[in-house]
Coordinates of C-alpha atoms in Angstrom, one line a residue:
V356 CA -88.1 186.8 -271.3
K357 CA -85.7 188.6 -273.4
S358 CA -85.6 188.4 -277.4
T359 CA -82.6 189.4 -279.6
A360 CA -82.6 190.2 -283.4
S361 CA -80.3 192.4 -285.3
G362 CA -78.4 193.5 -282.4
V363 CA -81.8 194.7 -280.7
T364 CA -83.0 193.3 -277.5
V365 CA -86.6 193.3 -276.4
T366 CA -87.6 192.6 -272.7
S367 CA -91.2 191.5 -272.0
P368 CA -93.3 192.7 -268.8
I369 CA -92.8 190.5 -265.7
Y370 CA -95.0 187.8 -265.6
S371 CA -95.6 185.2 -262.6
F372 CA -97.0 181.8 -262.0
Q373 CA -97.6 179.7 -258.8
I374 CA -96.8 175.5 -258.6
G375 CA -98.8 174.4 -255.7
R376 CA -98.6 176.2 -252.5
T377 CA -95.0 176.9 -251.1
S378 CA -95.7 177.4 -247.5
P379 CA -95.8 174.6 -245.2
P380 CA -98.6 173.9 -243.0
A381 CA -98.7 175.4 -239.5
I382 CA -98.7 173.1 -236.7
S383 CA -100.8 173.9 -233.5
N384 CA -102.6 172.5 -230.4
I385 CA -99.8 169.8 -229.8
L386 CA -101.1 167.7 -226.7
A387 CA -99.9 164.5 -224.8
N388 CA -103.4 163.5 -223.3
P389 CA -103.8 161.3 -221.3
V390 CA -100.4 160.0 -220.5
L391 CA -100.7 156.8 -218.5
D392 CA -98.0 154.4 -217.4
T393 CA -97.2 152.6 -220.6
S394 CA -99.0 154.3 -223.2
A395 CA -99.9 158.0 -224.2
V396 CA -101.9 159.5 -226.7
I397 CA -100.5 162.3 -229.1
S398 CA -102.7 164.8 -231.0
W399 CA -102.1 167.8 -233.2
D400 CA -103.5 170.4 -235.9
T401 CA -102.3 171.6 -239.1
D402 CA -104.0 174.5 -241.1
E403 CA -104.7 172.4 -244.1
A404 CA -104.7 168.7 -245.1
A405 CA -101.3 167.0 -244.4
D406 CA -99.9 163.8 -243.2
S407 CA -98.6 162.8 -239.9
T408 CA -95.3 161.5 -238.5
I409 CA -94.3 161.4 -234.8
E410 CA -90.9 160.4 -233.7
W411 CA -90.1 159.8 -230.0
G412 CA -87.3 158.7 -227.5
T413 CA -86.0 158.7 -223.9
T414 CA -83.3 160.9 -224.7
S415 CA -83.8 164.5 -225.8
G416 CA -82.8 165.0 -229.4
N417 CA -82.4 161.2 -230.1
Y418 CA -85.8 159.9 -231.1
A419 CA -85.3 155.7 -231.7
D420 CA -89.1 154.9 -232.6
S421 CA -91.5 156.7 -235.3
T422 CA -94.8 156.1 -237.1
T423 CA -96.1 157.9 -239.9
T424 CA -99.9 157.7 -242.0
P425 CA -100.1 159.2 -245.2
V426 CA -103.8 160.1 -244.8
L427 CA -104.0 163.9 -245.4
T428 CA -106.2 165.6 -242.7
R429 CA -106.4 168.5 -240.5
T430 CA -106.5 166.8 -237.2
R431 CA -104.9 163.5 -236.1
S432 CA -103.9 161.5 -232.7
F433 CA -101.3 158.3 -232.2
T434 CA -101.5 156.1 -229.3
L435 CA -98.1 155.3 -227.9
T436 CA -98.0 151.9 -226.5
G437 CA -95.2 149.8 -224.8
L438 CA -93.7 152.7 -223.1
A439 CA -91.9 152.3 -219.7
A440 CA -93.4 153.9 -216.6
S441 CA -92.1 156.9 -214.7
T442 CA -89.8 157.8 -217.6
P443 CA -89.6 161.1 -219.4
Y444 CA -90.3 160.8 -223.3
Y445 CA -89.3 163.3 -225.8
Y446 CA -91.0 163.5 -228.9
K447 CA -91.4 165.9 -232.3
V448 CA -94.5 165.7 -234.8
I449 CA -94.0 166.2 -238.5
S450 CA -96.7 167.0 -241.2
S451 CA -96.3 167.6 -245.0
D452 CA -98.9 168.9 -247.3
Q453 CA -99.7 167.4 -250.8
N454 CA -97.1 169.7 -252.6
G455 CA -94.3 168.6 -250.0
N456 CA -94.0 171.4 -247.9
T457 CA -93.0 170.3 -244.5
S458 CA -93.1 171.4 -240.9
T459 CA -91.5 169.9 -237.8
S460 CA -92.6 170.7 -234.4
T461 CA -90.1 171.9 -231.4
E462 CA -89.2 169.1 -229.0
Q463 CA -92.3 168.1 -226.8
T464 CA -91.8 166.1 -223.6
F465 CA -94.1 163.8 -221.1
T466 CA -93.5 161.6 -218.5
T467 CA -95.2 158.4 -218.1
S468 CA -97.0 157.5 -214.5
E469 CA -95.9 154.8 -212.0
K470 CA -97.3 151.5 -211.7
L471 CA -98.3 150.1 -208.2
Y472 CA -99.2 147.2 -206.4
T473 CA -102.0 147.1 -204.1
Q474 CA -101.6 147.6 -200.4
T475 CA -102.1 143.7 -200.0
Q476 CA -99.1 143.0 -202.6
V477 CA -97.0 145.3 -200.8
N478 CA -97.5 143.6 -197.7
Q479 CA -96.7 140.2 -199.0
D480 CA -93.8 141.6 -200.8
T481 CA -92.4 143.2 -197.6
Q482 CA -93.0 140.0 -195.5
Q483 CA -91.2 137.6 -198.4
A484 CA -88.4 140.0 -198.3
Q485 CA -88.1 139.7 -194.5
N486 CA -88.1 136.0 -194.8
Q487 CA -85.4 135.6 -197.2
G488 CA -83.2 138.1 -194.9
R489 CA -83.0 141.0 -197.6
A490 CA -83.5 144.6 -196.4
S491 CA -87.1 145.5 -195.3
A492 CA -89.4 147.3 -197.5
G493 CA -90.5 149.2 -194.3
G494 CA -94.4 149.9 -194.8
S495 CA -96.8 151.5 -197.3
S496 CA -94.3 153.9 -198.2
V497 CA -92.5 151.8 -200.2
I498 CA -93.6 151.4 -204.1
Y499 CA -93.5 148.2 -206.1
I500 CA -94.2 147.5 -209.8
D501 CA -95.5 144.0 -210.7
K502 CA -93.6 143.0 -213.8
T503 CA -95.4 139.2 -213.8
D504 CA -99.0 140.5 -214.2
K505 CA -100.0 140.1 -218.0
T506 CA -103.8 139.7 -217.8
P507 CA -105.9 143.0 -218.5
P508 CA -109.0 143.7 -216.4
V509 CA -112.1 142.2 -217.5
I510 CA -114.5 145.0 -217.9
S511 CA -118.6 144.3 -217.6
N512 CA -121.8 145.8 -216.8
I513 CA -121.5 148.7 -218.6
N514 CA -124.4 151.0 -218.1
V515 CA -125.3 154.8 -219.1
T516 CA -127.2 156.7 -216.8
D517 CA -128.5 159.9 -215.7
V518 CA -128.8 161.1 -219.4
N519 CA -129.5 164.6 -219.9
S520 CA -129.8 167.2 -222.8
D521 CA -125.7 168.1 -222.1
S522 CA -124.6 165.3 -220.1
A523 CA -124.6 161.6 -218.9
T524 CA -122.8 159.2 -216.5
V525 CA -121.4 156.0 -217.6
N526 CA -120.8 152.7 -215.2
W527 CA -118.9 149.7 -215.4
V528 CA -117.4 147.0 -213.2
T529 CA -113.8 145.3 -213.7
N530 CA -112.5 142.1 -212.1
E531 CA -109.8 144.1 -210.6
E532 CA -108.9 147.4 -209.6
A533 CA -108.2 149.6 -212.5
N534 CA -108.3 153.2 -213.3
S535 CA -111.4 154.6 -215.5
F536 CA -111.2 156.5 -218.6
I537 CA -113.9 157.1 -221.6
E538 CA -112.9 157.6 -225.3
I539 CA -115.9 159.5 -226.6
I540 CA -116.0 161.9 -230.2
K541 CA -117.4 165.0 -229.0
N542 CA -117.1 167.6 -231.3
N543 CA -115.0 166.5 -234.2
K544 CA -115.3 163.0 -236.0
N545 CA -111.9 162.7 -236.4
K546 CA -110.5 163.4 -232.8
K547 CA -111.5 161.7 -229.6
E548 CA -111.5 163.1 -226.4
T549 CA -110.4 161.0 -223.2
L550 CA -112.3 161.6 -219.8
G551 CA -111.7 159.8 -216.5
Q552 CA -109.7 159.2 -213.3
F553 CA -106.6 157.7 -212.6
E554 CA -107.6 156.1 -209.2
N555 CA -107.8 152.3 -209.3
V556 CA -111.2 150.9 -208.3
T557 CA -113.4 148.1 -209.1
N558 CA -116.8 150.1 -209.6
H559 CA -115.9 152.8 -212.1
L560 CA -118.2 156.2 -212.9
V561 CA -117.4 158.7 -215.6
T562 CA -119.6 161.6 -216.0
L563 CA -119.5 163.3 -219.6
D564 CA -120.6 167.1 -220.1
S565 CA -120.5 169.6 -222.5
L566 CA -122.9 167.6 -224.9
L567 CA -125.5 168.2 -227.5
P568 CA -129.2 167.6 -227.0
E569 CA -130.7 164.9 -229.2
T570 CA -127.1 164.0 -230.4
T571 CA -125.9 160.3 -230.5
Y572 CA -122.4 159.8 -229.1
A573 CA -120.1 156.7 -229.6
F574 CA -117.7 155.8 -226.7
Q575 CA -115.7 153.0 -225.3
T576 CA -114.7 152.2 -221.5
V577 CA -110.8 152.2 -220.8
S578 CA -109.5 150.7 -217.9
E579 CA -105.6 149.9 -217.2
D580 CA -104.6 147.8 -213.9
A581 CA -101.6 148.7 -211.7
S582 CA -99.3 146.3 -214.0
G583 CA -100.0 148.5 -217.0
N584 CA -102.2 145.9 -218.9
L585 CA -105.0 147.7 -220.8
A586 CA -108.4 146.8 -221.3
R587 CA -110.9 148.6 -223.9
S588 CA -114.7 147.6 -224.3
D589 CA -116.6 147.2 -227.4
Q590 CA -117.7 150.7 -228.9
Q591 CA -121.1 151.6 -227.2
T592 CA -123.7 154.5 -228.0
F593 CA -126.1 156.6 -226.4
T594 CA -128.4 159.6 -227.1
T595 CA -129.0 162.6 -225.3
L596 CA -132.2 163.8 -224.3
S597 CA -134.0 166.9 -226.1
L598 CA -134.5 170.2 -223.7
E599 CA -138.4 169.4 -223.7
Q600 CA -137.5 165.9 -222.7
E601 CA -135.4 166.8 -220.0
L602 CA -138.1 169.3 -218.8
N603 CA -140.5 166.6 -218.8
Q604 CA -138.7 164.5 -216.4
T605 CA -137.8 166.9 -213.9
S606 CA -140.0 166.9 -210.9
T607 CA -142.6 169.7 -210.9
S608 CA -143.6 169.3 -207.4
S609 CA -141.7 169.5 -203.7
T610 CA -144.7 167.7 -202.1
S611 CA -145.4 164.1 -201.3
T612 CA -148.1 161.9 -203.5
A613 CA -150.8 162.1 -200.8
S614 CA -150.2 166.0 -200.2
Q615 CA -150.3 166.6 -204.1
A616 CA -153.4 164.7 -204.1
I617 CA -155.2 166.9 -201.5
Q618 CA -153.7 170.2 -203.0
Q619 CA -155.3 169.1 -206.3
S620 CA -158.7 168.3 -204.5
K621 CA -158.5 171.7 -202.9
E622 CA -157.8 173.2 -206.0
S623 CA -160.5 171.9 -208.1
L624 CA -162.9 172.9 -205.5
L625 CA -161.7 176.5 -205.8
V626 CA -161.7 176.6 -209.7
A627 CA -165.4 175.0 -209.5
A628 CA -166.4 177.6 -207.3
A629 CA -165.0 180.4 -209.2
H630 CA -166.3 179.1 -212.3
N631 CA -169.9 178.8 -210.7
A632 CA -169.2 182.5 -209.6
M633 CA -168.6 183.5 -213.1
S634 CA -171.8 181.8 -214.4
L635 CA -174.2 183.4 -212.0
I636 CA -172.5 187.1 -212.5
S637 CA -173.3 186.2 -216.2
E638 CA -176.7 185.0 -215.7
F639 CA -178.1 187.7 -213.5
A640 CA -175.8 190.5 -214.5
S641 CA -178.8 192.2 -216.0
Q642 CA -181.0 191.9 -213.0
V643 CA -178.6 193.2 -210.6
S644 CA -177.5 196.8 -209.4
I645 CA -173.8 197.8 -210.2
S646 CA -173.0 197.8 -206.7
A647 CA -174.2 194.2 -206.3
L648 CA -171.9 193.4 -209.2
E649 CA -169.0 195.0 -207.9
T650 CA -169.3 193.3 -204.5
T651 CA -169.8 190.0 -206.4
V652 CA -166.8 190.5 -208.3
N653 CA -164.7 191.7 -205.3
S654 CA -165.8 188.3 -203.6
F655 CA -164.6 186.4 -206.8
E656 CA -161.0 187.9 -207.0
D657 CA -161.3 186.7 -203.1
L658 CA -162.0 183.3 -204.2
A659 CA -159.6 183.2 -206.8
S660 CA -157.0 184.1 -204.7
L661 CA -157.3 181.2 -202.7
V662 CA -156.2 179.1 -205.7
P663 CA -152.4 178.3 -205.1
A664 CA -149.8 179.9 -207.9
P665 CA -148.5 177.5 -210.4
I666 CA -145.2 175.3 -209.2
M667 CA -142.1 175.9 -211.7
S668 CA -139.6 173.2 -212.2
G669 CA -135.8 174.1 -211.2
Q670 CA -133.0 175.4 -213.3
P671 CA -134.4 176.3 -216.7
K672 CA -132.8 175.7 -220.0
V673 CA -131.4 178.5 -222.3
V674 CA -130.5 177.9 -225.9
L675 CA -128.4 180.9 -227.0
T676 CA -127.1 182.8 -230.3
S677 CA -125.5 186.3 -230.7
D678 CA -128.9 188.1 -230.6
T679 CA -131.6 185.5 -229.5
A680 CA -132.3 183.4 -226.5
T681 CA -134.8 180.6 -226.2
V682 CA -136.1 180.1 -222.7
F683 CA -137.5 176.4 -221.8
W684 CA -139.4 175.8 -218.3
Q685 CA -142.0 173.7 -217.3
T686 CA -145.2 174.2 -214.7
D687 CA -147.5 171.6 -212.6
K688 CA -150.6 173.0 -214.7
D689 CA -151.5 175.0 -217.8
T690 CA -150.3 178.8 -217.6
N691 CA -149.3 181.4 -219.8
S692 CA -145.8 181.9 -220.8
L693 CA -143.8 185.0 -219.9
V694 CA -139.8 186.2 -219.4
A695 CA -139.0 189.5 -217.4
L696 CA -135.9 190.9 -219.1
S697 CA -133.3 193.3 -218.4
P698 CA -129.7 194.2 -219.3
D699 CA -127.0 193.6 -216.6
G700 CA -126.3 197.4 -216.8
R701 CA -129.8 198.4 -216.2
Y702 CA -131.0 195.6 -213.7
N703 CA -131.9 197.0 -210.6
P704 CA -132.9 194.9 -207.6
K705 CA -134.0 197.5 -205.4
N706 CA -136.7 198.5 -207.5
A707 CA -140.1 196.7 -207.2
N708 CA -139.9 195.8 -210.7
P709 CA -136.3 195.5 -211.7
Y710 CA -136.9 194.5 -215.1
L711 CA -137.0 196.6 -218.1
Q712 CA -139.5 194.8 -220.1
V713 CA -141.8 191.3 -220.3
V714 CA -142.0 189.3 -223.7
G715 CA -143.4 185.8 -224.2
L716 CA -147.1 184.5 -224.7
P717 CA -149.7 186.0 -222.6
N718 CA -152.6 183.9 -224.0
D719 CA -150.6 180.6 -223.6
S720 CA -151.8 177.8 -222.0
T721 CA -149.6 174.8 -221.5
V722 CA -147.0 173.2 -219.0
A723 CA -144.2 172.8 -221.4
H724 CA -143.1 176.7 -222.0
Q725 CA -141.1 178.1 -224.4
V726 CA -140.1 181.8 -225.0
T727 CA -137.9 182.9 -227.7
I728 CA -136.4 186.6 -227.2
F729 CA -135.0 188.6 -230.4
N730 CA -132.8 191.2 -231.0
L731 CA -130.5 191.0 -228.1
T732 CA -127.0 192.3 -228.1
P733 CA -124.1 189.9 -228.5
D734 CA -121.7 189.0 -225.8
T735 CA -124.1 190.7 -223.2
I736 CA -125.4 189.8 -219.6
Y737 CA -128.7 189.6 -219.2
H738 CA -131.2 189.0 -216.4
Y739 CA -134.5 187.2 -216.4
Q740 CA -137.3 186.1 -214.6
L741 CA -139.9 183.3 -215.5
R742 CA -143.8 184.4 -214.9
S743 CA -146.5 181.8 -215.5
K744 CA -150.0 182.4 -214.4
A745 CA -153.0 180.3 -214.9
P746 CA -156.5 181.8 -215.7
I747 CA -157.4 181.4 -212.3
G748 CA -155.2 182.3 -209.3
P749 CA -152.2 184.0 -208.7
E750 CA -149.0 184.5 -210.9
A751 CA -145.8 182.7 -210.0
R752 CA -142.7 184.3 -210.6
S753 CA -139.3 182.6 -210.3
Q754 CA -135.7 183.6 -209.1
D755 CA -133.7 185.9 -211.1
F756 CA -131.5 184.1 -213.6
T757 CA -128.9 185.2 -215.6
F758 CA -127.2 184.2 -219.3
R759 CA -124.8 185.6 -221.7
T760 CA -125.7 186.0 -225.3
L761 CA -122.7 184.5 -227.7
K762 CA -120.1 186.6 -229.3
Q763 CA -121.1 187.6 -232.9
N764 CA -119.0 186.0 -235.8
P765 CA -119.1 186.7 -239.3
D766 CA -121.6 184.7 -241.1
I767 CA -122.9 184.7 -244.8
T768 CA -126.7 184.9 -244.4
S769 CA -127.7 184.3 -248.1
Y770 CA -126.3 184.3 -251.4
T771 CA -127.3 184.6 -255.1
V772 CA -125.8 184.0 -258.5
D773 CA -126.8 185.8 -261.9
N774 CA -125.6 184.3 -264.9
V775 CA -125.1 187.1 -267.4
S776 CA -123.5 185.4 -270.2
P777 CA -121.5 182.1 -270.7
S778 CA -118.2 184.0 -269.6
Q779 CA -120.1 186.3 -266.9
A780 CA -121.5 185.9 -263.7
I781 CA -122.6 188.0 -260.9
F782 CA -122.1 186.6 -257.4
K783 CA -124.1 188.4 -254.5
W784 CA -124.1 187.8 -250.7
V785 CA -125.0 189.4 -247.4
T786 CA -122.9 189.4 -244.2
N787 CA -124.2 189.8 -240.7
L788 CA -121.0 191.9 -240.0
E789 CA -119.0 194.3 -242.0
T790 CA -116.3 192.6 -244.3
D791 CA -114.2 192.9 -247.5
S792 CA -115.5 190.7 -250.4
N793 CA -113.6 187.9 -252.1
V794 CA -114.5 185.1 -254.9
K795 CA -112.0 182.4 -255.5
Y796 CA -113.1 180.3 -258.2
I797 CA -111.4 176.8 -259.4
P798 CA -112.8 174.9 -262.8
Y799 CA -113.3 171.2 -262.9
R800 CA -111.0 169.3 -265.7
N801 CA -112.3 165.6 -266.1
N802 CA -114.2 165.6 -263.2
T803 CA -111.0 167.0 -261.2
L804 CA -110.3 170.3 -259.7
S805 CA -107.8 172.1 -261.7
V806 CA -106.0 174.1 -258.7
D807 CA -103.5 175.3 -261.1
E808 CA -106.0 177.6 -262.6
T809 CA -107.3 179.1 -259.2
K810 CA -108.2 182.7 -259.6
T811 CA -109.5 185.4 -257.3
V812 CA -111.5 188.4 -257.8
S813 CA -111.4 190.9 -254.7
D814 CA -113.2 194.1 -253.4
K815 CA -111.2 195.8 -250.3
A816 CA -114.5 197.8 -249.6
V817 CA -115.9 196.6 -246.2
T818 CA -119.7 196.3 -246.3
T819 CA -122.6 194.0 -245.4
I820 CA -124.0 193.7 -249.1
H821 CA -121.5 192.2 -251.4
E822 CA -121.4 191.9 -255.1
I823 CA -118.6 190.9 -257.3
S824 CA -118.8 190.4 -261.1
V825 CA -116.4 187.5 -262.7
D826 CA -116.3 188.1 -266.2
N827 CA -113.4 185.4 -267.4
L828 CA -115.3 182.4 -267.1
E829 CA -115.5 179.5 -269.8
G830 CA -119.3 178.6 -271.0
G831 CA -120.5 175.2 -270.2
T832 CA -118.1 174.6 -267.5
V833 CA -118.5 173.6 -263.8
Y834 CA -116.4 175.3 -261.0
Q835 CA -115.8 175.2 -257.2
V836 CA -116.5 178.8 -255.9
E837 CA -115.9 180.2 -252.5
L838 CA -117.0 183.2 -251.3
S839 CA -115.3 184.8 -248.5
G840 CA -114.6 188.1 -246.3
K841 CA -112.7 189.2 -243.5
D842 CA -114.1 191.7 -240.9
Q843 CA -112.2 194.7 -239.1
K844 CA -111.3 192.0 -236.3
G845 CA -109.5 189.9 -238.7
D846 CA -112.0 187.1 -238.5
T847 CA -112.9 185.0 -241.8
V848 CA -116.2 183.8 -243.0
T849 CA -116.6 181.5 -246.2
K850 CA -119.1 179.9 -248.2
L851 CA -118.4 177.2 -250.3
I852 CA -120.6 176.6 -253.7
P853 CA -119.2 173.0 -255.0
T854 CA -120.6 172.9 -258.2
F855 CA -121.3 176.1 -260.1
S856 CA -122.1 175.8 -263.7
T857 CA -121.8 178.3 -266.3
E858 CA -124.4 178.5 -269.5
K859 CA -123.3 176.6 -272.4
D860 CA -121.6 178.7 -274.9
T861 CA -122.5 178.0 -278.6
L862 CA -120.0 180.7 -280.2
P863 CA -116.5 179.7 -281.2
P864 CA -113.6 181.6 -280.3
Q865 CA -112.8 184.6 -282.0
I866 CA -109.0 184.7 -283.2
V867 CA -107.1 188.0 -283.7
Q868 CA -103.7 189.4 -283.7
V869 CA -102.1 186.2 -285.4
Q870 CA -98.1 187.1 -285.5
T871 CA -95.1 185.3 -286.4
D872 CA -91.5 185.7 -285.3
M873 CA -88.8 183.2 -287.1
A874 CA -85.1 182.9 -286.4
I875 CA -82.5 180.6 -287.8
S876 CA -81.1 178.1 -285.3
P877 CA -77.4 177.8 -285.2
G878 CA -75.5 174.6 -286.2
K879 CA -74.1 172.5 -288.9
S880 CA -77.6 172.0 -290.2
A881 CA -79.6 175.0 -289.9
T882 CA -83.0 175.2 -288.9
V883 CA -85.7 177.8 -288.7
Q884 CA -87.6 178.2 -285.2
A885 CA -90.8 179.6 -285.8
I886 CA -92.9 181.3 -282.9
I887 CA -96.8 181.6 -283.6
T888 CA -98.6 183.8 -281.3
W889 CA -102.4 184.8 -281.5
I890 CA -105.4 186.1 -279.1
T891 CA -108.9 184.7 -278.5
D892 CA -111.8 186.2 -276.9
K893 CA -112.1 183.5 -274.3
P894 CA -110.1 180.9 -272.8
S895 CA -109.3 177.9 -275.2
T896 CA -106.9 175.6 -276.3
S897 CA -104.0 176.0 -278.9
R898 CA -102.8 174.0 -282.2
V899 CA -101.4 175.0 -285.7
Y900 CA -101.9 173.6 -288.8
F901 CA -99.1 174.0 -291.3
Q902 CA -97.7 172.7 -294.9
K903 CA -94.7 173.5 -296.7
G904 CA -95.5 175.8 -300.1
F905 CA -98.5 177.8 -301.3
V906 CA -101.9 176.2 -300.3
S907 CA -105.4 177.5 -301.8
D908 CA -108.1 178.8 -299.5
N909 CA -110.4 176.3 -300.6
Q910 CA -108.1 173.6 -299.3
G911 CA -109.0 172.2 -296.3
I912 CA -106.8 171.3 -293.0
Q913 CA -107.0 167.4 -293.5
N914 CA -103.7 167.1 -295.3
M915 CA -101.8 169.9 -293.4
E916 CA -99.4 168.7 -290.8
K917 CA -100.4 169.9 -287.2
T918 CA -98.9 170.3 -283.8
N919 CA -99.8 168.5 -280.6
I920 CA -102.8 170.2 -279.0
D921 CA -102.0 172.5 -276.0
T922 CA -105.1 171.9 -273.5
N923 CA -104.0 174.7 -271.1
Y924 CA -107.1 177.1 -271.7
T925 CA -105.8 180.6 -272.3
K926 CA -106.3 183.9 -274.2
R927 CA -102.8 184.5 -275.2
H928 CA -101.8 181.6 -277.4
V929 CA -98.1 180.3 -278.4
V930 CA -97.0 177.4 -280.4
V931 CA -93.2 176.9 -281.5
I932 CA -92.4 175.0 -284.5
T933 CA -88.9 174.0 -285.5
K934 CA -89.5 171.7 -288.4
F935 CA -89.0 174.5 -291.2
D936 CA -86.6 174.9 -293.8
P937 CA -84.9 177.8 -294.3
G938 CA -85.9 179.9 -297.5
S939 CA -89.1 178.0 -298.1
V940 CA -93.0 179.2 -298.0
Y941 CA -95.0 177.8 -295.4
T942 CA -98.8 178.2 -295.2
F943 CA -100.4 178.0 -292.1
K944 CA -104.0 178.5 -289.8
V945 CA -104.4 178.3 -285.9
E946 CA -106.9 177.0 -284.2
S947 CA -108.6 177.2 -280.6
A948 CA -111.5 175.5 -279.0
D949 CA -113.2 176.7 -275.8
S950 CA -114.3 174.3 -273.0
S951 CA -117.8 173.6 -274.7
G952 CA -116.0 172.3 -277.7
N953 CA -116.5 175.1 -279.8
T954 CA -113.5 175.4 -282.3
G955 CA -112.5 178.6 -283.9
L956 CA -109.9 178.3 -287.1
S957 CA -108.2 181.2 -288.6
K958 CA -107.7 182.4 -292.2
L959 CA -104.9 181.2 -294.1
Y960 CA -101.5 182.8 -293.8
T961 CA -98.2 182.7 -295.6
I962 CA -94.7 183.4 -294.4
L963 CA -91.5 182.7 -295.9
A964 CA -88.6 181.4 -293.6
P965 CA -85.7 183.2 -293.3
T966 CA -82.3 182.0 -294.9
Q967 CA -78.7 182.2 -293.3
R968 CA -76.7 185.2 -293.8
E969 CA -73.1 184.4 -295.5
T970 CA -70.0 185.6 -293.5
V971 CA -67.1 187.6 -295.0
F972 CA -65.2 184.5 -295.5
Q973 CA -67.8 182.4 -297.3
V974 CA -68.5 185.4 -299.6
I975 CA -64.6 185.4 -300.5
M976 CA -64.1 181.7 -300.8
N977 CA -67.2 181.8 -303.3
N978 CA -65.5 184.3 -305.5
F979 CA -62.4 182.2 -305.4
E980 CA -64.6 179.2 -306.4
Q981 CA -66.1 181.1 -309.2
I982 CA -62.6 182.3 -310.4
F983 CA -60.8 178.8 -309.9
G984 CA -62.9 176.1 -310.6
W985 CA -60.4 173.6 -309.5
V986 CA -60.9 174.4 -306.1
N987 CA -64.1 172.3 -306.2
H988 CA -62.3 169.1 -307.2
M989 CA -59.6 169.5 -304.5

């Protein structure tokens, strides 16, 4: 800003402000899937909440149809219906954020599939063509499209079978041949996934995988016949098993029931004999020689070796993080729980013991085993072997298995906030990787986030222990605070504190540096423009009380004129008054109130409004008027 007085121009420093976000949302992951003969599902993502529009048509660059939803979201999908079979379609997607910034994708394309008759219908139409003397269709290579069938398939007998911790199979039946698809929400509540096959059948089967344990999923079966009639079932649900439940239902023996019973009987006899031998050794140990005891112990060990090793379940389950692995397996009898482990680079199958270490629970006694391995290296392949041993008998060892730990992403593991004063708070947090430090905070005004007042304090130092002091807060105010950091790979971690409150402030704002600047406004009726500025020690509102003439310090502000209150909370205050008369004396006070309702009022100030200077012409005319009085009567 620039101001000129008496021929001297003063220029302020450069200031800046922002009105909302100015960059448009970034569109990504545009996908047309599935594409059927008369319909297609279009989905895309944006990096911020935005509305959704899709325009499409059968000619490149010419989009005859469109649909829009004003709902602001980051993910969305549209189902386009009434399409023509075997037809290329061209489309583009458009998203606008709440500030009106708009992004439009490049042109995309997909081609709908064909609609086919059944073989019986092909033969019937071929015969009809021959009977009417038309050109022969000539066999099954000819494709026919039935445009008269308007009845969708009837879906029945929906069953969910083979439910495990990470997969399930859905079966259903239709009264005519149709394709087989499942619509299921797997990873994001706002985005459906569609899985299945295009083959037309009456008995349908779709296997769902990559599911999460102990999770309830909602799904619908979808079948479309060869004529493009689409049927969709009511919503169904199923719940995946826990890892322990899946292990419990896994077969623990490869023998028949009769053989298993015989084996268990033999084992019971051997165990009983071993226990009897132990009792005898304990009872007569003091009455026999050491050599006799050694012979007895050796005989006992030979007896114990006859007990069969525990039988393990098949493929174990492993739950992974970046630095831990929890292994689940099951045995047919109570045993301990051990896992032999070695990183891929140090695993040597040629050695008698190819593993570097054995971890687990040597004193455990269970059929459902769970061992957690800690302090692993992220994104690393490990070899492991299950080991289980009963109190009596040999140890069972599995084949060699492998797993890879997850990649390590930055994460905020803990945080604390120290309220130092109503205007200052210290935010401390810990990350598992070294990142920089940022604290973004937004105040709530009338229970609504005041995004225009967003502020950020940053520290570019890279560390795992973070501490940032924010010292320009308002007392008794609720903020939304976001802790964030970026590691050296560019990955970002954030932690949102939805409602952080500062301490209640009981002190009024301190008002200093009250200044005035006045100027005559040009025109026939000259008026004075007064600019009154002041500074407060904390963000607060702005208002000026004024009155023409002299006012005593003892007089209150009730009878004084006042400006409209400026509710923008700031430390630097500016109020402009254009009602002053030239050459008049005015008295004024300034007022500021903080967000806690504490009000500060300045002392009384008196100013003289300037008068308009006379030009040379006005001076000459005034002299003539004094000499020739008759001029006033002209």
